Every structure is written in C-alpha cells, then in structure tokens.
CSV table of C-alpha atoms in Angstrom, one decimal:
chain,number,residue,atom,x,y,z
A,17,ALA,CA,91.3,54.2,162.8
A,18,LEU,CA,91.6,51.2,160.5
A,19,GLN,CA,92.8,53.5,157.7
A,20,GLY,CA,95.8,54.6,159.8
A,21,LYS,CA,94.5,58.0,160.6
A,22,PRO,CA,95.1,59.7,164.0
A,23,PRO,CA,92.7,58.9,166.9
A,24,TYR,CA,89.1,59.3,165.9
A,25,THR,CA,86.4,60.3,168.5
A,26,THR,CA,82.7,60.0,167.9
A,27,GLN,CA,79.5,59.8,170.0
A,28,ILE,CA,77.1,56.9,169.5
A,29,ARG,CA,73.6,56.5,171.0
A,30,PHE,CA,72.3,53.1,172.0
A,31,LYS,CA,68.9,52.0,173.2
A,32,LYS,CA,69.2,50.3,176.6
A,33,THR,CA,66.5,47.7,177.2
A,34,GLU,CA,65.9,46.2,180.7
A,35,ILE,CA,64.4,42.8,180.7
A,36,ASP,CA,62.1,41.8,183.6
A,37,ILE,CA,63.0,38.1,184.1
A,38,ASN,CA,59.7,37.5,185.9
A,39,ASP,CA,57.7,38.7,182.9
A,40,GLN,CA,59.5,36.5,180.3
A,41,GLN,CA,57.2,34.6,178.1
A,42,LEU,CA,57.9,31.2,176.6
A,43,ASP,CA,58.4,32.7,173.2
A,44,GLY,CA,60.9,35.4,174.3
A,45,LYS,CA,61.6,38.4,176.4
A,46,SER,CA,59.4,41.4,177.2
A,47,GLU,CA,60.8,44.9,177.3
A,48,LYS,CA,60.1,46.8,180.5
A,49,ASP,CA,62.0,50.1,180.1
A,50,GLU,CA,63.8,51.7,177.2
A,51,GLU,CA,66.3,54.6,177.5
A,52,ILE,CA,68.9,56.1,175.3
A,53,ILE,CA,72.6,55.7,176.4
A,54,SER,CA,75.1,58.1,174.9
A,55,MET,CA,78.7,56.8,174.6
A,56,ALA,CA,81.8,58.7,173.4
A,57,PHE,CA,84.3,56.5,171.7
A,58,SER,CA,87.9,57.0,170.7
A,59,ALA,CA,89.6,54.6,168.3
A,60,THR,CA,93.3,54.3,167.6
A,61,PRO,CA,94.9,51.9,165.0
A,62,LEU,CA,96.5,48.7,166.4
A,63,ARG,CA,99.7,47.8,164.5
A,64,ASN,CA,101.8,44.7,164.4
A,65,ALA,CA,105.6,44.6,164.5
A,66,PHE,CA,105.8,45.4,160.8
A,67,GLY,CA,103.7,48.6,161.2
A,68,GLU,CA,100.7,47.0,159.5
A,69,ILE,CA,97.2,47.8,160.9
A,70,THR,CA,95.7,44.7,162.4
A,71,GLY,CA,92.8,46.3,164.2
A,72,ALA,CA,91.8,49.1,166.4
A,73,VAL,CA,91.8,49.9,170.1
A,74,CYS,CA,88.5,51.5,171.2
A,75,VAL,CA,87.9,53.3,174.4
A,76,GLY,CA,84.5,54.4,175.4
A,77,GLN,CA,82.9,56.6,178.1
A,78,ASP,CA,79.3,56.9,179.1
A,79,VAL,CA,78.3,60.6,178.5
A,80,THR,CA,74.5,60.1,178.9
A,81,GLU,CA,74.3,62.3,181.9
A,82,LEU,CA,76.4,65.0,180.4
A,83,THR,CA,74.3,64.9,177.2
A,84,GLN,CA,71.1,65.2,179.3
A,85,GLN,CA,72.5,68.1,181.3
A,86,ARG,CA,73.5,69.9,178.1
A,87,HIS,CA,70.0,69.5,176.6
A,88,GLU,CA,68.4,70.7,179.9
A,89,ALA,CA,70.7,73.8,179.9
A,90,GLN,CA,69.8,74.5,176.3
A,91,ALA,CA,66.1,74.2,177.2
A,92,VAL,CA,66.5,76.6,180.2
A,93,ALA,CA,68.4,79.1,178.0
A,94,ALA,CA,65.7,78.9,175.3
A,95,GLY,CA,63.0,79.5,177.9
A,96,LEU,CA,64.8,82.5,179.4
A,97,ASN,CA,65.3,84.0,175.9
A,98,LYS,CA,61.5,83.5,175.2
A,99,LEU,CA,60.7,85.2,178.6
A,100,ILE,CA,62.9,88.2,177.7
A,101,GLU,CA,61.4,88.4,174.2
A,102,ASP,CA,57.7,88.1,175.2
A,103,ALA,CA,57.7,89.9,178.5
A,104,ALA,CA,55.0,92.5,179.0
A,105,VAL,CA,57.7,95.0,180.2
A,106,PRO,CA,60.6,96.7,178.6
A,107,MET,CA,63.8,94.7,178.5
A,108,PHE,CA,67.1,95.2,176.7
A,109,GLU,CA,70.6,94.0,177.1
A,110,VAL,CA,73.9,95.9,176.5
A,111,SER,CA,77.5,94.6,176.1
A,112,LEU,CA,80.5,96.0,177.9
A,113,GLU,CA,80.9,98.4,174.8
A,114,MET,CA,77.3,99.6,175.4
A,115,LEU,CA,76.1,97.9,172.2
A,116,ILE,CA,72.6,96.6,172.2
A,117,VAL,CA,72.6,92.8,172.2
A,118,ASP,CA,69.0,92.2,173.0
A,119,TRP,CA,65.8,94.2,172.5
A,120,ASN,CA,62.4,92.7,173.4
A,121,ALA,CA,59.1,92.8,171.6
A,122,TRP,CA,57.6,95.4,174.0
A,123,LEU,CA,60.4,97.9,173.2
A,124,ALA,CA,60.1,97.1,169.5
A,125,LYS,CA,56.4,97.9,169.6
A,126,LYS,CA,56.7,101.1,171.6
A,127,THR,CA,59.7,102.5,169.7
A,128,ASP,CA,58.9,101.2,166.2
A,129,LYS,CA,62.5,99.9,166.1
A,130,THR,CA,62.8,96.2,165.4
A,131,LYS,CA,65.3,94.0,167.2
A,132,ALA,CA,67.2,93.6,163.8
A,133,GLU,CA,67.4,97.4,163.5
A,134,VAL,CA,68.9,98.0,166.9
A,135,LEU,CA,71.2,95.0,167.5
A,136,GLY,CA,74.8,96.1,167.5
A,137,THR,CA,73.9,99.8,167.8
A,138,LYS,CA,75.3,101.9,170.6
A,139,LEU,CA,72.7,102.4,173.3
A,140,GLN,CA,73.3,106.2,173.4
A,141,THR,CA,72.1,106.4,169.8
A,142,PHE,CA,68.5,106.0,171.2
A,143,LEU,CA,68.8,107.8,174.5
A,144,ALA,CA,67.5,111.3,175.0
A,145,SER,CA,70.4,113.7,175.3
A,146,GLU,CA,69.4,114.8,178.8
A,147,CYS,CA,69.7,111.3,180.2
A,148,GLN,CA,72.6,109.9,178.2
A,149,ALA,CA,75.4,110.6,180.7
A,150,GLU,CA,73.5,109.4,183.7
A,151,VAL,CA,72.4,106.1,182.0
A,152,LEU,CA,75.8,105.3,180.7
A,153,ARG,CA,77.4,106.1,184.1
A,154,HIS,CA,74.9,103.8,185.9
A,155,LEU,CA,75.5,100.9,183.4
A,156,ALA,CA,79.3,101.3,183.6
A,157,ALA,CA,79.0,101.1,187.4
A,158,GLU,CA,77.0,97.8,187.1
A,159,PHE,CA,79.9,96.3,185.0
A,160,ARG,CA,82.3,97.1,187.9
A,161,LYS,CA,80.3,95.4,190.6
A,162,GLU,CA,81.4,92.2,192.1
A,163,GLY,CA,80.0,89.5,194.4
A,164,PHE,CA,77.0,90.5,196.5
A,165,GLU,CA,77.1,94.0,195.1
A,166,ARG,CA,75.6,92.5,191.9
A,167,ASP,CA,72.4,91.7,193.8
A,168,CYS,CA,71.7,95.4,194.4
A,169,SER,CA,70.8,97.7,191.6
A,170,ASP,CA,69.7,101.3,191.8
A,171,ARG,CA,66.8,102.3,189.7
A,172,PHE,CA,67.4,104.8,186.9
A,173,GLU,CA,65.3,106.5,184.3
A,174,VAL,CA,65.8,106.1,180.6
A,175,SER,CA,64.2,108.4,178.0
A,176,PHE,CA,64.4,107.6,174.3
A,177,GLU,CA,65.2,110.2,171.7
A,178,GLY,CA,62.3,111.0,169.4
A,179,PHE,CA,59.7,108.9,171.4
A,180,LYS,CA,57.5,109.9,174.2
A,181,LEU,CA,58.8,107.1,176.4
A,182,THR,CA,60.3,107.2,179.8
A,183,LEU,CA,61.2,104.0,181.6
A,184,LEU,CA,62.2,103.3,185.2
A,185,MET,CA,64.9,100.6,184.9
A,186,ASN,CA,66.8,98.0,187.0
A,187,ALA,CA,70.0,96.6,185.7
A,188,VAL,CA,71.0,92.9,186.3
A,189,PRO,CA,74.5,91.6,185.2
A,190,ARG,CA,74.7,88.6,183.0
A,191,THR,CA,77.8,86.6,183.9
A,192,ASP,CA,79.9,83.9,182.1
A,193,ARG,CA,80.7,80.5,183.6
A,194,HIS,CA,83.7,82.1,185.4
A,195,GLY,CA,81.5,84.7,187.1
A,196,ARG,CA,82.7,87.7,185.0
A,197,THR,CA,80.1,90.2,183.9
A,198,VAL,CA,79.7,90.1,180.2
A,199,SER,CA,76.5,92.2,179.7
A,200,ILE,CA,73.8,94.0,181.6
A,201,ILE,CA,70.1,93.1,181.2
A,202,CYS,CA,67.9,96.1,181.9
A,203,VAL,CA,64.3,95.5,183.0
A,204,GLY,CA,61.8,98.2,183.8
A,205,GLN,CA,58.4,99.8,183.7
A,206,ASP,CA,56.9,102.5,181.6
A,207,ILE,CA,56.5,105.7,183.6
A,208,THR,CA,55.7,108.0,180.7
A,209,LYS,CA,53.4,110.8,181.6
C-alpha cells in the first residue's frame, strides 16, 4: 500500500496469549493458554492533498473460525477419500458424462486396472455388453433424482468385460454446495459365482 499500489489483502497469524493475573510472578508474567489467531488485513494508501503517500489505512477481520472450519472440512474430505480408496468393497464414481472419476483399490486389485489407467475413461468401456444399457440407464436416472428421491437407490448388477466379476451395486449422488448432483458414487458387493 505504501508503494501506491491498489488495495492489498493478506492473512496474518498471531499467537494469542492469555495471562492469568493470579499466577503472575514478581519477575514477570506466566502464560496460561496459547492459541493462533488468523486475521485478514486489507491496506490502502493514505494520501495528502498533494497526492503524496503519507501512510496506509489498514482494516482487519478475525478469520480464525473460518480458517479452522476450512481445515476441518479438508480433514473430513481427506478421510472420506481414504475410506473410498481403502474400502474392502468395490467403489467407483462417475461424472455426468459417465467418465470414471474414482476407482478404489479393491476394484484395481480385482480387475488389474489401476486408478491411473481408468480415470477419465467412459464407464461403458469396462462394462460387459449384456449389462451396459441397464447400468447406464440406472445411473442416468440417479442424476435426475431430486430431494428425498436421492436417499433411495435401487440395486443393480454390474459385470465387467473380460473379468469374471459381477457386482451388486447401490448408487449415491455426490452433490455440490448448491445441492446439484455432480457425480454418482457406486458402492457394492461381489456376487460373482
């Protein structure tokens, strides 16, 4: 701001120390609790009548709670991703375009197709021809569901081309912050005979 540039915003973290007055020693203060406070600041140049910069006006806002909520949400998301990846059941996720966007370790082991190999590939590439139409119809119907309908999923069978693998699946929509379905997570059990 002191260089005359447009408003500048930054986030600064402070250590907040509470002093317990009853515990003060003659030689100074004792620290009771220490926590980190996050503040977002915006600075704008302060100019005199001649247009010269004489200082800066700074405005700050405590964003500690928002920062903590963001970290907690990231931890929950990481935990859910780990759950999907390490689950002892088949799980995959498809986008609206029926592209595979997630493929867990169980499926990778059973199909010999790594996550890297299948991500971005059309789901029907891996489906057995006799079940392609039914699976795609079922998943398309899941994308059209709204409200309480999303809580109810019919079970459907998935067979993979070239593998002796038949799964009984449930589909659960994944929604964005506006409640719109952005992908379908499929969770199932192996019913191969």
